[in-house]
Amino acid sequence: MMWSGNRRVRVQKAAEPWPENATLYQQLKGEQILLSDNAASLAVQAFLQMCNLPIKVVCRANAEYMSPSGKVPFIHVGNQVVSELGPIVQFVKAKGHSLSDGLDEVQKAEMKAYMELVNNMLLTAELYLQWCDEATVGEITHARYGSPYPWPLNHILAYQKQWEVKRKMKAIGWGNKTLDQVLEDVDQCCQALSQRLGTQPYFFNKQPTELDALVFGHLYTILTTQLTNDELSEKVKNYSNLLAFCRRIEQHYFEDRGKGSSSIRSS
Amino acid sequence: MAAPLELSCWGGGWGLPSVHSESLVVMAYAKFSGAPLKVSVVDNTWRGSRGDVPILTTEDNIVSQPAKILNFLRKQKYNADYELSAKQGADTLAYIALLEEKLLPAVLHTFWVESDNYFTVTKPWFASRIPFPLSLILPGRMSKGALNRIILTRGEPPLYHLREVEAQIYRDAKECLNLLSNRLGTSQFFFGDSPSTLDAYVFGFLAPLYKVRFPKVQLQEHLKQLSNLCRFCDDILNSYFRLSVGGISPAGQEMVDANLQKLTQLVNKESNLIEKMDDNLRQSPQLPPRKLPTLKLTPAEEESNSLQRLSP
């Protein structure tokens, strides 16, 4: 059923059908996308795979500007555009698909708390590494971020983004942190995740939830992204149950669907 | 371990030992872990001007920021998390992240950004405790810092508008309070029967919200409906901060001392009068000597006179 082109008033129904042409937009995979955005995008893809909802990944250089909140990834479903994992989870829930319905109140609280931990520590550390560590900024970030644009726009956009991120870091108190302290925080976060996961297959035992998707997105990206040095991925590699967890999700949700190891069909 | 630990922090009011969330977290943790902390309030000194408060000073180090201070105390063997399992330790980190992401923006907004609250309560309180001329500058700077933090973490680039995020942050905060209430349930503390780091953080964030009297109170009203969280705060205040429950500003303490002095004087006066009466009794020839005056009636004139003099 084609929904495109119809300006329909959206009615809240219990379970609306998920259209075939749902699309996820992110930046260009090969040359442009950065570590943190890649992690977020992978988390959303993993979540949708876990819900069994088909999604097509489309790479656009200006994905960040197309997004309603300025953050990638965002999905275009029917005539709705939703960005970021939190709102996407709620949107999918309104359509009648949810991974966390089986959890009781205390478990839901725990799940939300751990998702905030990942956002608070892992995501912020990724942003710090990308934009505040001079070596990485010079070698990787600046070049990648502005790559689709001609000179001087590429430099201007990269500097503007860097200024924005530095401002945010200062506001939350990370402005004065050294790289070692940030890596220390990453280690603490991974340790907490590892202890919570224990020997279970997923964080809430048998069934994956959005927390699993988020953790997978970040850890997998950290493990597979080439940076100036390996310190960040080494921190994650210290925890064998996290490695096994990533592999398990990769095999179960990405390879089994015939899509190959970390590449999703992209146009 | 025996080095004197001194904590500089903002002072208290409304029944709290400190009105500043971060200072309160550190003070609560110190009480829970038994760390001997000497609290020096930065009111009217120049040290608080850098906005780094709370600061822990020992002989060799100066540590700022609650997380670092708590780490330092743990290294000094003052550990309130000793009995927690590994998973509980991980849960602690996760819940602290939840507090900082979901609750802190709304608390900052209630204290520093909401104009009614800021101008009637927060600004006068802080300005009265900062020496002139900093009192003109510092509260404004703290308010801007709070606003910055809220819109940079919650707002949408490139145009950051407060209006858009206000509704969202209060919704998030109410959800966070509900989650905390669900997690706490009916137990006394978050992990078993003894308080830990998480209890210190929750107490530090919730207690000012709970106790400070604000004109615009939507978040406070929501908190008051969650009776187990209110009970949690009151329990900690009563058990660990008992001496400070009556309002711990130095002026309050002095008043207590003055009252004590007055009472002592009154008692002394009474005992002087009693002694005088005793002397009278001894001097009166018709009476056998008595140690203390009693209420028994005697035929002596002087004695009845003395009794009359005694009555207030």
XYZ file of C-alpha atoms in Angstrom:
579
model
C 0.000 0.000 0.000
C 1.452 3.326 -1.002
C 1.048 6.042 1.555
C 3.327 8.600 0.059
C 1.800 11.791 -1.202
C -1.307 11.581 0.949
C -1.591 14.331 3.492
C -3.616 12.327 5.898
C -4.515 13.228 9.444
C -2.851 10.627 11.607
C -5.293 8.694 13.771
C -4.027 6.937 16.877
C -4.754 3.305 16.245
C -3.610 0.323 18.201
C -1.444 -1.183 15.474
C -0.999 0.567 12.191
C 0.742 -1.290 9.471
C 4.386 -0.485 8.984
C 4.858 0.660 5.407
C 7.248 -1.111 3.107
C 9.156 1.971 2.133
C 10.167 3.138 5.590
C 13.545 4.812 5.279
C 16.354 5.676 7.618
C 18.568 8.615 6.727
C 22.138 9.020 7.851
C 25.257 10.683 6.515
C 27.431 9.147 3.832
C 28.773 5.942 5.170
C 32.153 5.792 3.580
C 33.499 9.293 3.766
C 31.421 11.467 5.994
C 29.780 9.801 8.939
C 31.454 10.120 12.304
C 31.786 7.667 15.165
C 28.977 9.011 17.342
C 26.488 9.361 14.495
C 27.338 5.924 13.194
C 26.724 4.485 16.647
C 23.330 6.183 16.896
C 22.334 5.020 13.450
C 23.379 1.444 14.119
C 21.432 1.475 17.387
C 18.256 2.477 15.563
C 18.820 -0.108 12.860
C 19.379 -2.807 15.461
C 16.238 -1.757 17.305
C 14.113 -1.939 14.166
C 15.588 -5.318 13.266
C 14.737 -6.574 16.728
C 11.157 -5.413 16.220
C 11.130 -7.127 12.842
C 10.331 -3.937 11.011
C 11.950 -3.537 7.603
C 13.887 -0.368 6.988
C 15.910 0.896 4.079
C 19.021 2.900 4.844
C 19.621 5.950 2.686
C 22.789 8.009 2.916
C 22.603 11.699 2.293
C 25.272 14.292 2.838
C 22.854 16.754 4.396
C 21.058 14.256 6.622
C 21.866 16.330 9.695
C 20.062 19.340 8.266
C 17.105 17.333 7.052
C 16.479 15.978 10.497
C 13.749 17.732 12.524
C 15.912 17.905 15.616
C 19.276 18.299 13.954
C 20.405 14.867 15.024
C 20.860 11.757 12.995
C 19.554 9.230 12.298
C 15.975 9.944 11.491
C 13.341 7.728 9.960
C 10.724 8.607 7.411
C 7.674 6.421 7.880
C 4.515 7.174 5.984
C 4.291 10.910 6.398
C 5.994 11.041 9.763
C 9.593 11.986 10.356
C 11.073 11.000 13.692
C 14.660 11.382 14.839
C 16.775 9.881 17.625
C 16.337 6.564 19.348
C 14.108 7.739 22.223
C 11.354 9.280 20.096
C 11.665 6.448 17.556
C 11.050 3.887 20.288
C 7.945 5.778 21.363
C 6.774 6.150 17.789
C 7.173 2.441 17.152
C 5.355 1.721 20.385
C 2.428 3.859 19.237
C 2.320 1.698 16.145
C 1.919 -1.325 18.360
C 5.432 -2.772 18.443
C 7.366 -2.780 21.654
C 10.302 -4.715 23.040
C 9.927 -3.695 26.662
C 6.300 -4.539 27.361
C 7.250 -7.649 29.245
C 9.273 -5.752 31.829
C 7.880 -4.798 35.205
C 8.123 -1.264 36.598
C 11.414 -1.744 38.377
C 12.996 -3.288 35.294
C 11.727 -0.479 33.114
C 13.303 2.016 35.502
C 16.570 0.089 35.306
C 16.430 -0.015 31.544
C 15.897 3.716 31.282
C 18.679 4.345 33.787
C 21.157 2.226 31.819
C 20.189 3.930 28.565
C 20.928 7.248 30.215
C 24.256 5.876 31.421
C 25.210 5.009 27.857
C 24.144 8.435 26.628
C 25.773 10.236 29.497
C 29.109 8.479 29.401
C 29.690 6.604 26.160
C 28.128 9.072 23.778
C 29.705 12.058 25.494
C 33.088 10.327 25.471
C 32.709 9.659 21.743
C 31.853 13.285 21.120
C 34.787 14.389 23.246
C 37.170 12.149 21.376
C 35.913 13.297 18.017
C 35.762 16.995 18.609
C 37.947 17.926 21.578
C 40.973 15.702 21.114
C 43.244 17.637 18.811
C 44.892 14.641 17.194
C 41.613 13.035 16.202
C 40.113 16.329 15.129
C 42.991 17.137 12.857
C 43.413 13.738 11.288
C 39.929 12.408 11.037
C 37.032 14.545 12.067
C 37.610 17.758 10.166
C 38.360 15.941 6.977
C 35.382 13.649 7.227
C 32.809 16.116 8.426
C 33.213 18.592 5.634
C 34.086 16.151 2.871
C 30.931 16.489 0.719
C 31.257 20.258 0.566
C 33.555 22.502 -1.454
C 36.175 24.730 0.086
C 35.715 26.914 2.160
C 32.396 25.545 3.299
C 33.907 22.320 4.542
C 36.204 24.147 6.949
C 33.525 26.551 8.130
C 31.013 23.802 8.896
C 33.589 21.710 10.687
C 34.737 24.591 12.857
C 31.170 25.592 13.633
C 30.291 22.090 14.735
C 33.436 21.866 16.807
C 32.609 25.114 18.562
C 29.096 23.857 19.306
C 30.321 20.594 20.756
C 32.991 22.307 22.854
C 30.369 24.656 24.253
C 28.232 21.711 25.262
C 31.176 19.918 26.853
C 31.960 22.989 28.906
C 28.345 23.325 30.045
C 28.210 19.796 31.385
C 31.589 19.987 33.043
C 33.633 17.911 30.608
C 35.509 20.916 29.286
C 38.439 20.441 31.626
C 38.727 16.709 31.366
C 41.822 15.160 29.918
C 41.716 12.302 27.459
C 42.853 9.887 30.139
C 40.008 10.871 32.405
C 37.548 10.399 29.565
C 38.940 6.935 28.822
C 38.686 6.172 32.517
C 34.988 7.102 32.380
C 34.500 4.858 29.362
C 36.114 2.021 31.272
C 33.820 2.614 34.232
C 30.793 2.625 31.981
C 31.849 -0.587 30.233
C 32.503 -2.194 33.586
C 29.016 -1.270 34.758
C 27.478 -2.637 31.560
C 29.526 -5.793 31.798
C 28.513 -6.370 35.405
C 24.875 -5.772 34.601
C 24.987 -8.127 31.624
C 26.769 -10.867 33.502
C 26.330 -14.189 31.745
C 22.911 -13.480 30.283
C 22.415 -13.315 26.537
C 20.701 -9.931 26.721
C 20.345 -7.317 29.419
C 16.899 -8.490 30.425
C 17.585 -12.122 29.988
C 15.960 -13.807 27.064
C 14.582 -10.980 24.979
C 16.460 -8.003 23.623
C 15.174 -4.548 24.409
C 16.018 -1.053 23.241
C 18.823 -1.022 25.775
C 20.477 -3.929 23.954
C 20.101 -2.079 20.668
C 21.668 1.071 22.077
C 24.579 -0.706 23.732
C 25.199 -2.756 20.602
C 25.178 0.348 18.429
C 27.811 2.090 20.484
C 30.068 -0.822 21.347
C 30.085 -2.285 17.854
C 30.941 1.052 16.323
C 33.724 1.629 18.814
C 35.135 -1.802 18.091
C 35.042 -1.490 14.341
C 36.005 2.122 13.753
C 39.559 3.021 12.952
C 40.730 5.960 15.037
C 44.147 7.524 15.554
C 44.822 5.045 18.309
C 43.180 1.965 19.679
C 42.727 3.069 23.249
C 38.972 3.401 23.074
C 38.386 -0.006 21.558
C 40.895 -1.548 23.939
C 38.750 -0.381 26.838
C 35.784 -2.254 25.438
C 37.822 -5.331 24.542
C 38.703 -5.811 28.183
C 35.232 -7.154 28.802
C 34.708 -10.463 27.093
C 30.998 -10.725 27.782
C 30.450 -7.422 25.988
C 32.374 -8.722 22.967
C 30.285 -11.890 22.950
C 27.151 -9.775 23.271
C 28.054 -7.696 20.203
C 28.884 -10.758 18.176
C 25.642 -12.424 19.172
C 23.512 -9.510 18.067
C 25.496 -9.048 14.894
C 25.039 -12.670 13.944
C 21.451 -12.908 14.933
C 20.077 -9.686 13.576
C 22.366 -8.611 10.816
C 24.053 -11.579 9.269
C 21.158 -13.976 9.443
C 19.009 -11.665 7.463
C 21.413 -12.105 4.594
C 22.724 -8.610 4.786
C 26.380 -9.281 5.491
C 28.491 -8.415 8.470
C 28.108 -4.777 9.163
C 26.818 -3.396 5.989
C 23.170 -2.790 5.507
C 21.731 -2.222 2.049
C 22.414 1.398 1.325
C 21.760 3.537 -1.644
C 43.189 8.680 57.029
C 43.637 10.877 60.020
C 44.228 13.971 57.931
C 41.669 16.634 58.679
C 39.150 16.864 55.890
C 37.524 20.182 55.349
C 34.590 20.707 53.080
C 33.625 24.129 51.864
C 30.053 24.371 50.749
C 27.008 26.555 50.659
C 25.057 26.940 53.865
C 21.664 25.619 54.802
C 18.131 26.751 55.267
C 14.575 25.461 55.343
C 15.686 22.576 57.532
C 18.501 21.429 55.301
C 22.194 21.408 56.109
C 22.863 22.859 52.693
C 20.683 24.250 49.951
C 23.112 23.396 47.165
C 22.520 19.946 45.618
C 26.133 19.011 45.070
C 27.219 20.100 48.550
C 24.371 18.085 49.999
C 25.431 14.971 48.100
C 28.924 15.170 49.566
C 27.696 15.895 53.080
C 25.265 12.986 52.966
C 27.921 10.612 51.672
C 30.296 11.691 54.412
C 27.661 10.962 57.046
C 26.860 7.579 55.519
C 30.469 6.477 55.276
C 31.525 7.932 58.608
C 34.092 10.300 57.176
C 35.059 12.962 59.707
C 34.303 16.023 57.691
C 34.666 19.510 58.976
C 32.102 21.578 57.178
C 32.941 25.185 56.605
C 30.237 27.234 55.044
C 31.389 29.654 52.368
C 28.889 32.335 53.196
C 30.523 35.693 53.161
C 33.949 34.472 52.176
C 35.711 34.902 48.884
C 36.362 31.244 48.245
C 32.985 30.382 46.846
C 33.393 32.933 44.142
C 34.803 30.510 41.645
C 31.648 28.511 41.640
C 33.562 25.314 42.241
C 31.923 24.630 45.528
C 31.809 22.011 47.032
C 35.528 21.707 47.544
C 37.298 19.242 49.782
C 40.590 20.384 51.241
C 43.053 18.089 52.917
C 46.659 18.651 53.817
C 47.930 17.888 50.335
C 45.018 18.005 47.951
C 42.189 20.106 46.834
C 39.391 18.137 45.218
C 36.354 19.643 43.564
C 33.189 18.164 41.999
C 31.113 15.638 43.895
C 32.139 12.591 41.834
C 35.828 13.239 42.395
C 35.319 14.021 46.083
C 33.430 10.771 46.579
C 36.185 8.864 44.783
C 38.747 10.496 47.025
C 36.822 9.582 50.159
C 36.531 6.018 48.949
C 40.279 5.853 48.441
C 40.679 7.062 52.009
C 38.688 4.000 53.071
C 35.453 5.834 53.749
C 33.333 3.614 51.603
C 29.572 3.546 51.892
C 29.249 1.002 49.092
C 31.180 -1.721 50.803
C 28.289 -4.135 50.957
C 27.005 -3.651 47.468
C 27.307 -6.384 44.868
C 28.896 -5.690 41.499
C 25.503 -5.414 39.840
C 24.313 -2.957 42.473
C 27.417 -0.882 41.888
C 26.589 -0.827 38.189
C 22.991 0.109 38.967
C 24.276 2.994 41.075
C 26.157 4.447 38.100
C 23.145 4.027 35.870
C 20.728 5.704 38.260
C 23.116 8.587 38.854
C 23.251 9.084 35.081
C 19.454 9.031 35.021
C 19.316 11.699 37.725
C 21.772 13.927 35.902
C 20.117 13.610 32.530
C 16.461 13.691 33.445
C 16.057 15.351 36.812
C 18.866 17.860 36.981
C 17.668 20.109 34.108
C 14.281 20.557 35.738
C 15.792 21.169 39.185
C 18.131 23.761 37.699
C 15.194 25.329 35.931
C 13.092 25.480 39.105
C 15.883 27.102 41.078
C 17.652 29.315 38.590
C 15.663 29.918 35.453
C 12.013 30.165 36.436
C 11.821 33.919 37.021
C 9.403 33.922 39.962
C 11.468 31.415 41.857
C 14.789 32.934 40.937
C 13.980 36.503 41.864
C 12.028 35.815 45.029
C 13.925 32.926 46.537
C 17.182 31.818 44.952
C 18.800 35.128 44.123
C 18.151 36.800 47.510
C 19.329 33.727 49.347
C 22.612 33.456 47.479
C 23.149 37.187 47.255
C 22.806 37.509 51.003
C 25.601 35.011 51.433
C 28.100 36.453 49.024
C 30.123 39.529 49.870
C 29.415 42.709 47.977
C 30.197 43.420 45.109
C 30.253 39.786 44.037
C 26.662 39.466 45.174
C 25.670 41.522 42.175
C 27.477 39.311 39.710
C 27.655 35.771 40.934
C 23.972 34.806 41.173
C 23.445 36.101 37.657
C 26.367 34.071 36.431
C 25.113 30.933 38.127
C 21.716 31.496 36.577
C 23.211 31.863 33.111
C 25.275 28.733 33.641
C 22.152 26.802 34.544
C 20.258 28.133 31.536
C 23.166 27.278 29.266
C 23.336 23.786 30.536
C 19.648 23.223 29.980
C 19.438 24.513 26.443
C 22.741 23.084 25.257
C 21.889 19.607 26.417
C 18.216 19.689 25.585
C 17.701 22.305 22.978
C 17.974 21.982 19.238
C 20.722 23.658 17.299
C 21.161 26.149 15.803
C 18.407 28.214 17.389
C 18.161 27.363 21.036
C 14.786 28.276 22.534
C 13.878 27.713 26.124
C 10.145 27.559 25.484
C 10.413 24.368 23.472
C 12.372 22.505 26.048
C 10.588 23.615 29.206
C 7.620 21.313 28.794
C 9.888 18.444 27.831
C 12.257 18.772 30.782
C 9.443 18.876 33.310
C 7.868 15.842 31.741
C 11.198 14.030 31.895
C 11.703 15.061 35.506
C 8.279 13.837 36.568
C 8.920 10.550 34.815
C 12.275 10.278 36.547
C 10.675 10.899 39.941
C 8.101 8.211 39.213
C 10.859 5.777 38.236
C 12.778 6.521 41.433
C 9.653 6.043 43.483
C 8.975 2.700 41.799
C 12.526 1.606 42.383
C 12.530 2.635 46.046
C 9.208 0.948 46.784
C 8.786 0.458 50.503
C 12.394 -0.098 51.481
C 14.248 2.377 53.574
C 17.181 2.858 51.222
C 17.794 1.958 47.625
C 19.995 -1.037 48.360
C 18.942 -2.802 51.508
C 19.142 -1.339 54.966
C 22.210 0.809 54.831
C 22.598 3.920 52.741
C 25.028 4.090 49.840
C 26.259 6.471 47.174
C 22.988 6.348 45.274
C 21.069 7.350 48.386
C 23.436 10.295 48.801
C 22.843 11.445 45.230
C 19.079 11.025 45.353
C 18.935 12.825 48.681
C 21.140 15.628 47.363
C 18.908 16.222 44.358
C 15.551 15.732 46.004
C 15.927 17.382 49.395
C 16.270 20.992 48.155
C 13.387 20.436 45.780
C 11.343 19.059 48.630
C 12.083 21.578 51.327
C 12.705 24.962 49.770
C 9.607 27.133 49.593
C 8.992 28.316 46.045
C 6.215 30.354 44.474
C 6.117 28.204 41.307
C 5.977 24.655 42.529
C 4.807 22.218 39.871
C 7.723 19.831 40.292
C 7.589 20.134 44.057
C 3.887 19.273 44.045
C 4.626 16.200 41.989
C 7.370 15.158 44.389
C 5.106 15.602 47.386
C 2.647 13.157 45.898
C 5.331 10.476 45.931
C 5.183 9.787 49.631
C 7.954 7.210 49.746
C 10.476 9.683 48.337
C 9.399 12.310 50.868
C 9.682 9.756 53.635
C 13.153 8.860 52.330
C 14.316 12.482 52.576
C 12.817 12.999 56.011
C 14.358 9.791 57.319
C 17.827 10.801 56.226
C 17.408 14.300 57.602
C 16.236 12.979 60.948
C 18.765 10.198 61.318
C 21.902 11.768 59.941
C 21.384 15.484 60.191
C 19.421 15.590 63.426
C 21.182 18.542 64.968
C 20.585 20.562 61.876
C 16.906 19.911 61.542
C 16.042 23.178 63.238
C 17.818 25.267 60.579
C 21.543 25.301 60.725
C 22.555 28.816 59.798
C 25.097 30.076 62.346
C 22.565 32.629 63.466
C 20.217 29.801 64.395
C 22.887 28.069 66.393
C 23.636 31.262 68.271
C 20.008 31.674 69.107
C 19.969 28.224 70.595
C 23.023 29.116 72.625
C 21.396 32.336 73.813
C 18.339 30.453 74.922
C 20.491 28.001 76.765
C 22.253 30.885 78.474
C 18.999 32.450 79.559
C 17.804 29.161 80.963
C 21.032 28.728 82.889
C 20.699 32.199 84.341
C 17.155 31.522 85.435
C 18.170 28.318 87.127
C 21.031 30.096 88.859
C 18.707 32.806 90.075
C 16.339 30.231 91.469
C 19.108 28.426 93.278
C 20.341 31.755 94.714
C 16.913 32.480 96.089
C 16.711 29.027 97.523
C 20.018 29.525 99.289
C 18.852 32.822 100.703
C 15.800 31.176 102.046
C 17.902 28.533 103.596
C 19.946 31.187 105.369
C 16.815 32.787 106.657
C 15.678 29.535 108.010
C 18.927 28.962 109.814
C 18.892 32.398 111.351
C 15.404 32.041 112.637
C 15.844 30.732 116.172
C 12.607 28.820 116.536
C 13.154 26.470 113.747
C 15.295 23.422 113.526
C 17.904 23.779 110.801
C 16.789 22.413 107.431
C 18.772 21.682 104.394
C 16.398 22.812 101.704
C 13.289 24.843 101.891
C 10.198 22.822 101.458
C 6.631 23.717 100.979
C 5.740 22.888 104.509
C 4.210 25.716 106.441
C 5.977 26.931 109.557
C 4.822 29.489 112.102
C 7.868 31.746 111.485
C 7.061 35.164 110.064
C 10.304 35.431 108.168
C 9.719 32.131 106.567
C 6.370 33.122 105.147
C 7.961 36.330 103.965
C 10.696 34.361 102.254
C 8.128 32.118 100.664
C 6.388 35.129 99.313
C 9.648 36.446 97.931
C 10.277 33.119 96.183
C 7.071 33.030 94.247
C 7.590 34.451 90.743
